[in-house]
Amino acid sequence: MTSTSIERATSISDDNSPSAAPQTVLEVAGLQTVFHTQDGDVHAVNDVSFTLESGELLGIVGESGSGKSVTMMSLLKLLPMPPAEIVAGKVMFDGRDLLQLDLEQLRDVRGGDIGFIFQDPMTSLNPVFTVGFQIMEPLRVHMKLNKKQARERAIELLELVGIPSAADRLRDFPHQFSGGMRQRVMIAIALACDPKVLIADEPTTALDVTVQAQIIEIVKDLRQKLGMAIVWITHDLGVVAGIADRVAVMYGGQIVEYADVAHLYDDPRHPYTRALLQTLPRQEGEREARLVSIPGQAPNLKGALTSCPFAPRCSQAHDKCLQQNPPLFDVNDQQKSACWLEEAND
Amino acid sequence: MLNYTIRRLFLAIPTLLFISLVIFFLVKLSPSDPTANLPLTIPPEVREKIRESLGVNQPLFVQFGLWLKQLMISEPLYWSNQIFGTNFDIGQRIISYQTRSPVMDIVIQRMPQTLTVVGTSYLVGILIALPIGIISAYRQYSFFDQAGTFVSMIGFSVPPFFSGVLVIVIFSVQLGWLPSIYDTTHVVTDWDSFVVQFKQMIMPVMVLALQTTAQISRFLRASMLDNLNQDYVRTARAKGLSEKVVVLVHVLRNSLIPVITVIALGVPAIFGGAIITEQVFKVNGLGQLLIISIQAGDVPTVQTLTFMFAVLIVLFNLVADVLYGLLDPRIRYD
Ligand SMILES: Nc1ncnc2c1ncn2[C@@H]1O[C@H](COP(=O)(O)OP(=O)(O)OP(=O)(O)O)[C@@H](O)[C@H]1O
Ligand SMILES: [Mg+2]
């Protein structure tokens, strides 16, 4: 870890030390993504807005199908288009709207300023190229390193994510790595060019629990060292509690609650968040007879939302919930909730 | 890998013996007489003498053994004498019933025609198929893809005895642009003779290439489509690589693995010649030789040719497997 590039990255984190005022690195406003499929439109992302401060870790939580991945992939237009179409929204990064960039400019951001880690490490690496080749690719494209420099940097990166005898392993193919090791490689690739933002889409879901814990430790550690802002997608509120600064809870393709961790866990406001927290297995006290789940089904995203998507599963639903989709109300300056119950307090 | 290859080669020996035995009996079962084509004026006793001299009256197993001995011992020794100037006593070589000359000599005479025409068409077919397959998959359901699908349908469904005759009618008979008969005695010495050679090759090569193109481009398209949806493609894009690199390096490299093995498996067919196309364009290659030998009941020729094809098929199956192992790092033999 003596390389200039990593020192450079570390120095960024100094700027982000608590004394410096946090700056917004990424601002998403009114993002809306639709899939035009053969059996009609799927409204996967509905008016999603959030900000990411430098050095912050934002957790995004929600059930399967709530639109977490599609939201994040929309930011860099990584979705197959068609069928996907980004209908509305702004993604401000570095003073530019990423959605307005042409593909050429967008490619400089992808893997350069914003790194991506995907859900399934078993299929996210190309099986026929060596791990070294795949780590070196973004280094050569974005940092314009020559072969030798790229190799040295790749070795550092592998050491950084805790892969032993890194120099030898560069020559290995992905199938020669275990799942956890492959996810480390994915992290190394995402971090290769010192990104300002790292988007991790359920990086531990496909891994077993001990490996999961290791990966979380690595990311925590790297965040300390490199100081980038992170978006961490998961459906595990327990994981988020341990690492996030703020959390956005997604349901039906929209953010239903958005708060800092303390508020979210102490005083969850949205009925969906409460239900989610209840499904967490308790560590103390009596154990539940069985794992709890939220009754009812995930919402159907065909057609635009005209009512609260959670209403059919909500115990506190009333008439208004079925007539109008609630906007995000400010609960306090640290917490927002998209629930008509907050209307009065607003 | 080397161990694996050697093991496979040894395993091929009984396979090949069995294949040649089956072919031998199949040909013998057909009611043909090697003397049937001789003039009717030849008296029956003489005919019988000729049969005896050909060895056709001996028991089948003796005949088969004799052929095998000639193939395994006489022929190699003969070629050793020819090439290295050794002085082995070679005994009898495999002799064609029809021409009374050694089968191997005929094969070697005819090989160049077949390789030029059929080999070229295979290469041309593959070279056309690669871009079509790649673009069709990348722009799935576009106009280009639909056109490619249509051409492939034609390539699959129209037999060469139809397309061959059709192009002859159009380009030779009606337009008079191209010769309808392939002149195998033509020698290329300068630019003009090269143009003549080029012109006479166009039609047979295109008729055959259409089939190869149809097959390979469809196969590559399917393989590309499979891979374009894989997660690693998204990773490659998320790294900021250009579409050219994503498609032509990441996706193509994976998609070619099955395609290359299919290409390797098609190589023996080149040596087999294009039986029908060679007939249509009068190319006297190996395919045509096989047809006339079958018609004449020329067992040694049919037997030797089919054995050669069998060897090539077994060999290129092995080549395909070895290539697969070389191209896909996940596959390791031994
Ligand atoms: N290619 C596609 N075509 C049509 N609909 C799609 C496509 N990809 C995603 N969707 C839809 O978008 C919605 C959101 O999916 P998304 O993958 O973002 O969910 P997620 O929150 O990431 O879930 P998970 O936790 O399972 O990863 C889902 O309803 C899904 O059906
Ligand atoms: Mg997802």
XYZ file of C-alpha atoms and ligand atoms in Angstrom:
712
model
C 0.000 0.000 0.000
C 2.827 2.315 -0.761
C 1.641 3.281 -4.183
C 1.080 6.886 -5.068
C -2.401 6.219 -6.330
C -3.554 4.779 -3.048
C -1.904 7.555 -1.095
C -3.704 9.924 -3.356
C -6.941 8.217 -2.519
C -6.151 8.281 1.177
C -5.540 11.975 1.026
C -9.063 12.427 -0.284
C -10.365 10.882 2.886
C -8.477 13.493 4.878
C -10.558 16.152 3.186
C -13.604 14.293 4.319
C -12.641 14.176 7.949
C -15.450 15.401 10.193
C -13.997 18.902 10.356
C -14.554 19.458 6.633
C -18.144 20.176 5.707
C -19.599 17.230 3.799
C -20.254 17.899 0.159
C -22.874 16.229 -1.944
C -21.134 13.970 -4.467
C -24.202 12.442 -6.034
C -27.671 13.832 -6.232
C -30.520 11.858 -7.731
C -33.795 13.650 -8.311
C -37.115 12.354 -9.590
C -35.658 9.243 -11.202
C -38.217 7.171 -13.049
C -37.476 3.992 -14.993
C -39.948 1.939 -16.969
C -39.540 -1.437 -18.671
C -41.533 -1.699 -21.861
C -42.296 -5.406 -21.935
C -44.593 -7.458 -24.095
C -47.272 -7.623 -21.431
C -47.232 -3.917 -20.705
C -45.040 -1.427 -18.912
C -43.333 -2.269 -15.630
C -42.785 0.830 -13.515
C -39.703 -0.365 -11.694
C -38.470 2.997 -10.354
C -40.976 5.672 -9.419
C -39.775 9.154 -8.646
C -36.725 8.236 -6.584
C -34.625 11.044 -5.096
C -31.672 10.835 -2.740
C -28.335 12.453 -2.113
C -24.988 11.002 -1.250
C -22.503 13.009 0.776
C -18.800 12.515 0.374
C -17.538 9.722 2.592
C -21.041 8.661 3.532
C -22.431 5.133 3.438
C -26.016 5.095 2.293
C -27.882 1.845 2.767
C -30.709 0.955 0.409
C -33.046 -1.688 1.804
C -36.102 -3.381 0.417
C -37.643 -6.680 -0.538
C -36.778 -8.491 -3.721
C -38.283 -6.666 -6.684
C -38.532 -3.305 -4.925
C -36.378 -1.682 -7.587
C -33.056 -1.328 -5.790
C -30.870 -2.705 -8.549
C -32.784 -1.000 -11.334
C -32.429 2.345 -9.560
C -28.678 2.015 -9.272
C -28.177 0.679 -12.766
C -30.248 3.554 -14.131
C -27.690 5.998 -12.766
C -25.059 4.757 -15.212
C -27.482 3.490 -17.859
C -26.362 -0.072 -17.297
C -29.827 -1.448 -18.027
C -30.686 -3.109 -21.326
C -32.354 -0.332 -23.324
C -34.811 -1.311 -24.684
C -36.762 -2.681 -22.806
C -35.696 -0.200 -20.129
C -36.306 3.511 -20.525
C -35.348 6.235 -18.091
C -38.432 8.381 -18.374
C -37.524 11.234 -16.067
C -34.977 12.377 -13.531
C -31.622 13.907 -12.983
C -28.421 12.332 -11.721
C -26.077 15.140 -10.779
C -22.457 14.121 -10.386
C -19.480 16.459 -10.625
C -21.748 19.265 -11.809
C -23.112 17.237 -14.704
C -26.317 15.328 -15.262
C -25.171 11.784 -16.001
C -28.399 11.016 -17.816
C -27.646 13.720 -20.369
C -24.105 12.541 -21.165
C -23.389 10.724 -24.381
C -22.096 7.180 -24.133
C -18.503 8.253 -24.619
C -18.571 10.625 -21.637
C -20.569 8.176 -19.562
C -17.882 5.539 -20.074
C -15.347 7.796 -18.378
C -17.574 7.845 -15.321
C -18.313 4.118 -15.329
C -15.502 2.319 -13.571
C -13.585 5.598 -13.291
C -15.460 7.911 -10.932
C -18.142 5.428 -9.983
C -17.354 1.802 -9.259
C -19.941 -0.966 -9.280
C -20.032 -4.280 -7.422
C -22.732 -6.738 -8.413
C -24.847 -9.240 -6.612
C -23.513 -12.528 -7.900
C -19.738 -12.930 -7.902
C -20.022 -16.362 -9.516
C -21.262 -14.965 -12.820
C -20.003 -11.380 -12.755
C -16.495 -12.182 -13.924
C -15.691 -13.288 -17.446
C -14.796 -16.997 -17.240
C -12.263 -17.029 -20.075
C -9.993 -14.179 -19.026
C -7.560 -14.186 -16.150
C -8.393 -12.217 -13.071
C -5.345 -10.069 -13.708
C -6.561 -9.139 -17.176
C -9.955 -8.177 -15.818
C -8.539 -5.987 -13.063
C -6.091 -4.338 -15.423
C -8.693 -3.433 -18.043
C -10.182 -0.391 -16.273
C -6.710 0.718 -15.189
C -5.548 0.832 -18.767
C -8.708 2.512 -20.046
C -9.200 5.152 -17.357
C -5.783 5.704 -15.823
C -3.945 5.087 -19.088
C -1.402 2.894 -17.307
C 0.956 0.741 -19.331
C 1.048 -3.025 -18.874
C 3.686 -3.004 -16.176
C 2.142 -0.205 -14.140
C -1.285 -1.781 -14.437
C 0.108 -5.071 -13.199
C 1.706 -3.481 -10.177
C -1.458 -1.622 -9.357
C -3.496 -4.823 -9.787
C -1.249 -6.608 -7.291
C -1.738 -3.778 -4.797
C -5.472 -3.900 -5.277
C -5.617 -7.622 -4.650
C -3.528 -7.176 -1.526
C -5.822 -4.377 -0.479
C -8.868 -6.636 -0.591
C -6.998 -9.361 1.258
C -6.075 -11.917 -1.381
C -2.865 -13.715 -0.411
C 0.024 -14.172 -2.878
C -1.603 -11.636 -5.140
C 1.107 -11.613 -7.792
C 0.601 -15.300 -8.533
C -3.147 -15.137 -8.465
C -3.281 -12.587 -11.261
C -2.684 -15.418 -13.695
C -5.577 -17.469 -12.359
C -9.007 -17.695 -13.907
C -12.177 -16.838 -11.999
C -13.171 -20.487 -11.568
C -10.026 -21.024 -9.532
C -11.361 -18.627 -6.876
C -14.019 -19.263 -4.243
C -17.178 -17.132 -4.132
C -15.856 -14.853 -1.413
C -12.539 -14.471 -3.212
C -14.319 -13.604 -6.425
C -16.312 -10.932 -4.658
C -13.022 -9.538 -3.364
C -11.804 -9.460 -6.948
C -14.978 -7.622 -7.943
C -14.307 -5.111 -5.177
C -10.753 -4.704 -6.413
C -12.064 -4.014 -9.924
C -14.603 -1.497 -8.652
C -11.924 0.276 -6.621
C -9.291 0.100 -9.340
C -9.457 3.713 -10.445
C -10.018 5.368 -7.056
C -13.724 6.009 -7.544
C -15.483 8.799 -5.662
C -18.560 6.640 -5.352
C -18.827 2.896 -4.905
C -22.149 1.233 -5.580
C -22.414 -2.204 -4.035
C -25.496 -4.115 -5.163
C -26.094 -6.825 -2.569
C -22.417 -7.730 -2.558
C -22.845 -10.373 0.121
C -26.242 -11.915 -0.614
C -24.831 -14.815 -2.608
C -22.181 -15.625 0.002
C -22.380 -17.661 3.163
C -22.524 -15.887 6.488
C -18.898 -15.987 7.554
C -17.696 -14.842 4.159
C -20.395 -12.193 4.249
C -18.959 -10.836 7.490
C -15.455 -10.798 6.008
C -16.573 -8.821 2.980
C -18.387 -6.306 5.171
C -15.237 -5.899 7.256
C -13.181 -5.321 4.121
C -15.530 -2.630 2.864
C -15.636 -0.917 6.262
C -11.870 -0.968 6.351
C -11.492 0.320 2.795
C -13.930 3.094 3.481
C -11.681 4.232 6.307
C -8.621 4.023 4.111
C -9.946 5.397 0.849
C -12.810 7.572 1.980
C -15.174 7.149 -0.919
C -18.919 7.450 -0.630
C -20.734 4.138 -0.762
C -24.220 3.051 -1.699
C -24.839 -0.352 -0.146
C -27.847 -2.257 -1.387
C -29.176 -5.119 0.684
C -32.393 -6.634 1.879
C -30.895 -7.213 5.287
C -31.668 -4.396 7.720
C -29.347 -6.057 10.197
C -26.335 -5.555 7.935
C -27.250 -1.956 7.258
C -27.527 -1.114 10.959
C -23.877 -1.949 11.426
C -22.360 0.016 8.590
C -24.645 2.708 7.192
C -24.885 6.403 8.028
C -28.261 6.819 6.413
C -30.783 4.383 5.020
C -33.364 4.570 2.257
C -36.097 1.963 2.458
C -37.580 1.094 -0.913
C -40.962 -0.390 -1.658
C -42.747 -0.685 -4.988
C -40.043 1.197 -6.824
C -40.071 4.216 -4.551
C -38.342 5.360 -1.401
C -40.839 5.037 1.435
C -38.587 6.029 4.302
C -35.325 7.895 4.295
C -33.515 8.533 7.563
C -30.253 8.365 9.398
C -29.579 5.053 11.074
C -30.308 6.154 14.637
C -33.748 7.503 13.808
C -34.633 4.632 11.573
C -33.975 1.975 14.152
C -35.194 3.910 17.199
C -38.321 5.318 15.703
C -39.246 3.812 12.370
C -42.175 5.775 10.949
C -43.305 3.977 7.841
C -45.427 0.880 8.519
C -43.324 -1.041 6.003
C -40.101 -0.181 7.821
C -41.665 -1.272 11.087
C -42.781 -4.518 9.545
C -39.285 -5.062 8.153
C -37.700 -4.444 11.525
C -40.061 -6.939 13.104
C -38.929 -9.605 10.693
C -35.372 -9.304 12.002
C -34.650 -12.313 14.224
C -34.146 -11.001 17.746
C -30.869 -11.672 19.479
C -32.001 -11.228 23.046
C -35.080 -12.379 24.876
C -37.341 -15.144 23.881
C -36.983 -16.520 20.460
C -39.964 -16.347 18.120
C -41.599 -19.652 17.326
C -40.786 -19.128 13.687
C -39.314 -16.470 11.442
C -41.784 -13.677 10.892
C -42.574 -12.434 7.436
C -44.713 -9.584 6.222
C -48.079 -10.968 5.160
C -49.290 -10.244 1.657
C -47.536 -9.979 -1.662
C -45.061 -7.585 -3.212
C -46.857 -4.958 -5.282
C -47.611 -5.308 -8.936
C -45.693 -2.615 -10.781
C -47.742 -2.680 -13.967
C -49.122 0.794 -14.500
C -48.178 3.965 -12.642
C -48.787 4.099 -8.892
C -52.089 5.728 -8.010
C -52.318 4.576 -4.415
C -49.882 3.722 -1.679
C -48.222 0.524 -2.902
C -48.013 -0.814 0.645
C -51.677 -0.177 1.482
C -52.916 -3.728 0.726
C -50.475 -5.127 3.320
C -50.696 -2.289 5.818
C -52.619 -2.670 9.094
C -53.065 1.100 9.401
C -54.320 1.716 5.899
C -57.318 3.982 5.515
C -59.297 5.385 2.582
C -56.815 7.996 1.553
C -54.091 5.376 1.176
C -56.125 3.690 -1.532
C -56.869 6.909 -3.372
C -53.548 8.708 -3.480
C -49.898 7.765 -3.367
C -48.310 9.644 -0.465
C -45.271 11.887 -1.103
C -42.274 11.843 1.249
C -43.210 13.860 4.347
C -40.552 15.320 6.614
C -40.824 13.668 10.007
C -37.911 15.687 11.340
C -34.824 17.053 9.646
C -33.207 13.627 9.689
C -36.156 11.518 8.632
C -38.726 11.346 5.875
C -41.578 8.926 5.440
C -44.000 8.409 2.579
C -47.090 7.681 4.641
C -50.341 9.604 5.023
C -50.048 9.140 8.798
C -47.274 11.736 8.695
C -49.380 14.286 6.874
C -50.585 15.906 10.062
C -47.063 16.289 11.491
C -45.667 17.730 8.319
C -3.676 -32.627 -22.104
C -0.938 -34.620 -23.892
C -1.815 -37.757 -21.947
C -5.432 -37.249 -22.767
C -4.684 -36.851 -26.477
C -2.547 -39.981 -26.603
C -5.169 -41.988 -24.754
C -7.828 -40.807 -27.164
C -5.672 -41.743 -30.153
C -5.273 -45.291 -28.851
C -8.956 -45.575 -28.183
C -9.576 -44.542 -31.771
C -7.908 -47.677 -33.174
C -10.646 -50.201 -32.305
C -13.264 -47.655 -33.362
C -11.686 -47.288 -36.770
C -11.278 -51.049 -37.220
C -14.903 -51.560 -36.410
C -16.008 -48.802 -38.780
C -13.976 -50.221 -41.660
C -15.341 -53.708 -41.010
C -18.908 -52.458 -41.130
C -18.274 -50.487 -44.299
C -16.619 -53.494 -45.916
C -19.589 -55.749 -45.306
C -22.067 -53.085 -46.309
C -20.368 -52.625 -49.647
C -20.051 -56.385 -50.114
C -23.713 -56.902 -49.330
C -24.728 -54.754 -52.266
C -25.242 -56.900 -55.352
C -22.573 -55.455 -57.601
C -20.027 -57.232 -59.723
C -16.698 -55.599 -60.516
C -16.747 -57.165 -63.965
C -20.239 -55.967 -64.806
C -18.951 -52.924 -66.635
C -16.725 -54.937 -68.933
C -17.835 -55.518 -72.550
C -20.418 -58.285 -72.996
C -18.178 -60.013 -75.557
C -15.870 -61.212 -72.835
C -16.600 -64.913 -72.286
C -17.706 -66.078 -68.822
C -14.513 -68.104 -68.202
C -12.436 -64.998 -68.732
C -14.708 -63.041 -66.473
C -14.216 -65.706 -63.824
C -10.430 -65.416 -64.270
C -10.649 -61.648 -63.820
C -12.698 -62.110 -60.661
C -10.150 -64.534 -59.349
C -7.311 -62.126 -60.069
C -9.165 -59.430 -58.166
C -9.543 -61.789 -55.251
C -13.331 -61.422 -55.135
C -13.936 -65.153 -54.869
C -12.102 -65.566 -51.619
C -13.942 -65.655 -48.291
C -14.961 -62.195 -47.047
C -12.722 -62.261 -44.007
C -9.721 -63.072 -46.126
C -10.562 -60.203 -48.432
C -10.930 -57.844 -45.494
C -7.680 -59.045 -43.964
C -5.899 -58.566 -47.245
C -7.184 -55.004 -47.568
C -6.169 -54.284 -44.006
C -2.683 -55.670 -44.592
C -2.274 -53.578 -47.727
C -3.475 -50.461 -45.944
C -1.347 -50.904 -42.849
C 1.826 -52.345 -44.366
C 2.120 -52.054 -48.127
C 0.977 -48.463 -48.450
C 3.179 -47.010 -45.699
C 6.171 -48.923 -47.055
C 5.464 -47.686 -50.565
C 5.335 -44.084 -49.432
C 8.455 -44.574 -47.399
C 10.207 -45.836 -50.530
C 8.892 -42.871 -52.498
C 9.758 -40.192 -50.016
C 12.816 -41.414 -48.131
C 14.255 -43.556 -50.917
C 14.160 -46.682 -48.754
C 14.075 -50.049 -50.421
C 11.357 -52.099 -48.780
C 9.676 -55.039 -50.440
C 6.192 -53.602 -50.512
C 4.082 -56.377 -51.997
C 0.721 -55.511 -53.498
C -0.710 -51.971 -53.014
C -4.450 -51.370 -52.798
C -5.679 -51.572 -56.376
C -8.899 -50.123 -57.738
C -11.132 -52.688 -59.498
C -12.119 -50.099 -62.037
C -8.879 -48.549 -63.177
C -6.450 -51.233 -62.034
C -4.221 -48.488 -60.674
C -3.383 -47.933 -57.002
C -6.244 -46.247 -55.125
C -3.907 -43.929 -53.254
C -2.551 -42.528 -56.505
C -6.057 -41.652 -57.652
C -6.840 -40.093 -54.305
C -3.736 -37.954 -54.456
C -4.555 -36.905 -57.993
C -8.009 -35.766 -56.997
C -7.292 -34.269 -53.594
C -6.167 -30.819 -54.889
C -9.419 -30.189 -56.796
C -11.508 -31.009 -53.770
C -9.358 -29.009 -51.411
C -9.331 -25.958 -53.671
C -13.044 -25.860 -54.269
C -14.493 -27.239 -51.064
C -11.753 -25.887 -48.810
C -12.068 -22.391 -50.251
C -15.814 -22.476 -49.906
C -15.505 -23.527 -46.267
C -13.153 -20.643 -45.548
C -15.279 -18.162 -47.470
C -18.403 -19.439 -45.742
C -16.853 -18.998 -42.295
C -15.484 -15.555 -43.078
C -18.914 -14.378 -44.206
C -20.629 -16.071 -41.270
C -18.597 -14.395 -38.517
C -19.677 -10.765 -39.079
C -23.232 -11.846 -39.884
C -23.485 -13.841 -36.659
C -22.010 -11.044 -34.545
C -24.133 -8.232 -35.980
C -27.320 -10.314 -36.048
C -26.968 -11.028 -32.353
C -25.921 -7.536 -31.332
C -28.787 -6.019 -33.317
C -31.306 -8.740 -32.647
C -34.559 -8.382 -34.636
C -33.141 -5.494 -36.665
C -33.545 -5.430 -40.423
C -30.052 -6.864 -40.778
C -30.902 -9.730 -38.445
C -34.127 -10.503 -40.310
C -32.288 -10.484 -43.635
C -29.635 -12.776 -42.143
C -32.326 -15.144 -40.899
C -33.880 -15.237 -44.365
C -30.582 -15.994 -46.099
C -29.836 -18.731 -43.557
C -33.229 -20.288 -44.154
C -32.395 -20.448 -47.842
C -28.965 -21.865 -47.087
C -30.484 -24.559 -44.901
C -33.415 -25.506 -47.063
C -32.271 -25.230 -50.677
C -30.180 -28.273 -51.648
C -27.080 -27.644 -53.788
C -28.411 -29.701 -56.688
C -31.069 -27.008 -56.983
C -29.085 -23.877 -56.165
C -26.167 -25.190 -58.244
C -28.278 -25.722 -61.323
C -30.092 -22.430 -60.716
C -26.894 -20.364 -60.712
C -25.668 -22.245 -63.794
C -28.890 -21.375 -65.606
C -28.632 -17.718 -64.581
C -24.938 -16.935 -64.772
C -23.752 -19.368 -67.462
C -26.706 -20.005 -69.720
C -28.598 -16.701 -69.545
C -25.915 -14.147 -68.782
C -22.913 -16.080 -70.021
C -20.666 -14.564 -67.369
C -19.256 -17.696 -65.810
C -18.269 -21.124 -67.129
C -20.671 -23.899 -66.141
C -18.006 -26.597 -66.025
C -15.033 -26.544 -63.709
C -11.917 -27.280 -65.736
C -9.588 -29.225 -63.456
C -6.728 -29.212 -65.941
C -6.498 -25.425 -65.845
C -3.185 -24.197 -64.442
C -2.670 -20.771 -62.947
C 0.509 -19.210 -64.335
C -0.245 -15.506 -64.644
C -2.885 -12.898 -63.912
C -5.169 -13.867 -66.825
C -5.185 -17.540 -65.966
C -5.831 -16.572 -62.363
C -8.918 -14.651 -63.455
C -10.119 -17.719 -65.365
C -9.561 -19.878 -62.288
C -11.320 -17.323 -60.111
C -14.313 -17.194 -62.441
C -14.733 -20.930 -62.605
C -14.541 -21.178 -58.835
C -17.154 -18.516 -58.076
C -20.274 -20.606 -58.553
C -19.291 -23.885 -56.867
C -17.645 -22.000 -54.013
C -20.659 -19.761 -53.444
C -23.158 -22.617 -53.616
C -21.210 -24.497 -50.966
C -20.348 -21.417 -48.900
C -24.023 -20.563 -48.601
C -24.549 -23.749 -46.617
C -21.562 -23.173 -44.357
C -22.542 -19.548 -43.805
C -26.103 -20.474 -42.947
C -24.971 -23.021 -40.376
C -22.114 -21.124 -38.746
C -23.794 -17.714 -38.643
C -26.896 -19.114 -36.959
C -24.766 -20.973 -34.493
C -22.634 -17.948 -33.683
C -25.722 -15.750 -33.370
C -27.289 -18.082 -30.832
C -24.051 -18.338 -28.913
C -23.578 -14.540 -28.909
C -27.142 -13.981 -27.712
C -26.535 -16.398 -24.863
C -23.462 -14.529 -23.794
C -24.788 -10.986 -24.302
C -27.219 -11.624 -21.453
C -24.560 -12.817 -19.048
C -23.670 -10.855 -15.940
C -20.037 -10.484 -16.949
C -21.116 -8.318 -19.878
C -22.697 -5.876 -17.457
C -19.508 -5.933 -15.403
C -17.492 -5.129 -18.516
C -19.767 -2.183 -19.290
C -19.661 -1.010 -15.674
C -15.873 -0.887 -15.965
C -16.264 1.729 -18.680
C -15.102 -0.404 -21.601
C -16.205 0.585 -25.085
C -18.931 -1.408 -26.814
C -16.352 -2.616 -29.307
C -14.268 -4.181 -26.535
C -17.315 -5.504 -24.709
C -18.671 -7.249 -27.792
C -15.569 -8.194 -29.759
C -13.377 -9.146 -26.802
C -15.559 -10.229 -23.907
C -18.629 -11.610 -25.623
C -17.053 -12.902 -28.827
C -14.255 -14.728 -27.042
C -16.819 -16.734 -25.072
C -19.191 -17.193 -27.983
C -16.518 -18.592 -30.273
C -15.746 -21.571 -28.056
C -18.646 -23.742 -29.254
C -18.463 -22.287 -32.769
C -14.822 -23.220 -33.220
C -15.509 -26.790 -32.251
C -18.339 -26.924 -34.770
C -15.964 -25.557 -37.393
C -13.393 -28.210 -36.517
C -16.005 -30.947 -36.751
C -16.856 -29.736 -40.253
C -13.326 -30.079 -41.595
C -13.486 -33.814 -42.485
C -16.426 -33.002 -44.719
C -14.083 -30.869 -46.820
C -12.011 -33.922 -47.656
C -15.132 -35.904 -48.266
C -15.767 -33.441 -51.010
C -19.111 -32.067 -51.878
C -20.577 -35.079 -53.602
C -23.492 -33.321 -55.248
C -21.874 -29.989 -56.005
C -18.871 -31.743 -57.529
C -21.244 -33.618 -59.787
C -23.179 -30.501 -60.778
C -20.084 -28.484 -61.700
C -18.115 -31.492 -62.987
C -15.315 -31.040 -60.486
C -13.526 -34.372 -60.483
C -12.737 -34.422 -56.819
C -12.991 -37.027 -54.077
C -16.759 -36.762 -53.727
C -17.228 -37.606 -57.347
C -14.683 -40.436 -57.095
C -16.661 -41.948 -54.237
C -19.914 -41.826 -56.201
C -18.562 -43.507 -59.328
C -16.731 -46.116 -57.251
C -19.906 -47.023 -55.409
C -21.770 -47.291 -58.712
C -19.060 -49.550 -60.130
C -18.842 -51.752 -57.040
C -15.186 -50.781 -56.715
C -14.804 -52.086 -53.171
C -11.123 -51.213 -52.557
C -11.660 -47.592 -53.558
C -14.876 -47.153 -51.585
C -13.320 -48.928 -48.631
C -10.150 -46.840 -48.672
C -11.973 -43.544 -49.162
C -14.496 -44.156 -46.417
C -11.732 -45.313 -44.115
C -9.898 -42.057 -44.776
C -13.035 -40.109 -43.957
C -13.512 -42.115 -40.791
C -9.946 -41.361 -39.717
C -10.469 -37.662 -40.384
C -13.726 -37.619 -38.475
C -12.218 -39.337 -35.456
C -9.175 -37.064 -35.671
C -11.139 -33.835 -35.890
C -13.433 -34.898 -33.109
C -10.316 -35.113 -31.030
C -9.096 -31.774 -32.390
C -12.455 -30.215 -31.436
C -12.199 -31.571 -27.896
C -8.621 -30.420 -27.506
C -9.499 -26.970 -28.859
C -12.358 -26.770 -26.400
C -9.958 -27.495 -23.592
C -7.515 -24.884 -24.850
C -10.139 -22.181 -25.339
C -12.147 -22.685 -22.169
C -9.971 -22.446 -19.078
C -12.670 -24.170 -17.011
C -12.183 -27.393 -18.905
C -9.222 -29.528 -18.005
C -8.720 -33.044 -19.249
C -6.727 -35.830 -17.498
N -35.177 -6.609 -17.858
C -36.339 -6.398 -17.187
N -37.496 -6.447 -17.851
C -38.679 -6.229 -17.197
N -38.782 -5.970 -15.894
C -37.657 -5.935 -15.173
C -36.375 -6.143 -15.779
N -35.420 -6.036 -14.828
C -36.090 -5.773 -13.670
N -37.427 -5.706 -13.884
C -38.463 -5.423 -12.882
O -38.069 -4.321 -12.113
C -38.469 -4.490 -10.780
C -37.331 -4.141 -9.854
O -36.315 -5.090 -9.993
P -34.918 -4.977 -9.242
O -33.995 -5.953 -9.881
O -34.477 -3.572 -9.170
O -35.298 -5.478 -7.797
P -34.336 -5.540 -6.534
O -34.909 -4.623 -5.537
O -32.941 -5.296 -6.943
O -34.581 -7.017 -6.061
P -33.491 -8.104 -5.547
O -33.368 -7.898 -4.101
O -34.151 -9.396 -5.882
O -32.223 -7.886 -6.313
C -38.947 -5.912 -10.620
O -40.365 -5.886 -10.490
C -38.574 -6.578 -11.911
O -39.592 -7.453 -12.307
Mg -31.174 -6.554 -7.122
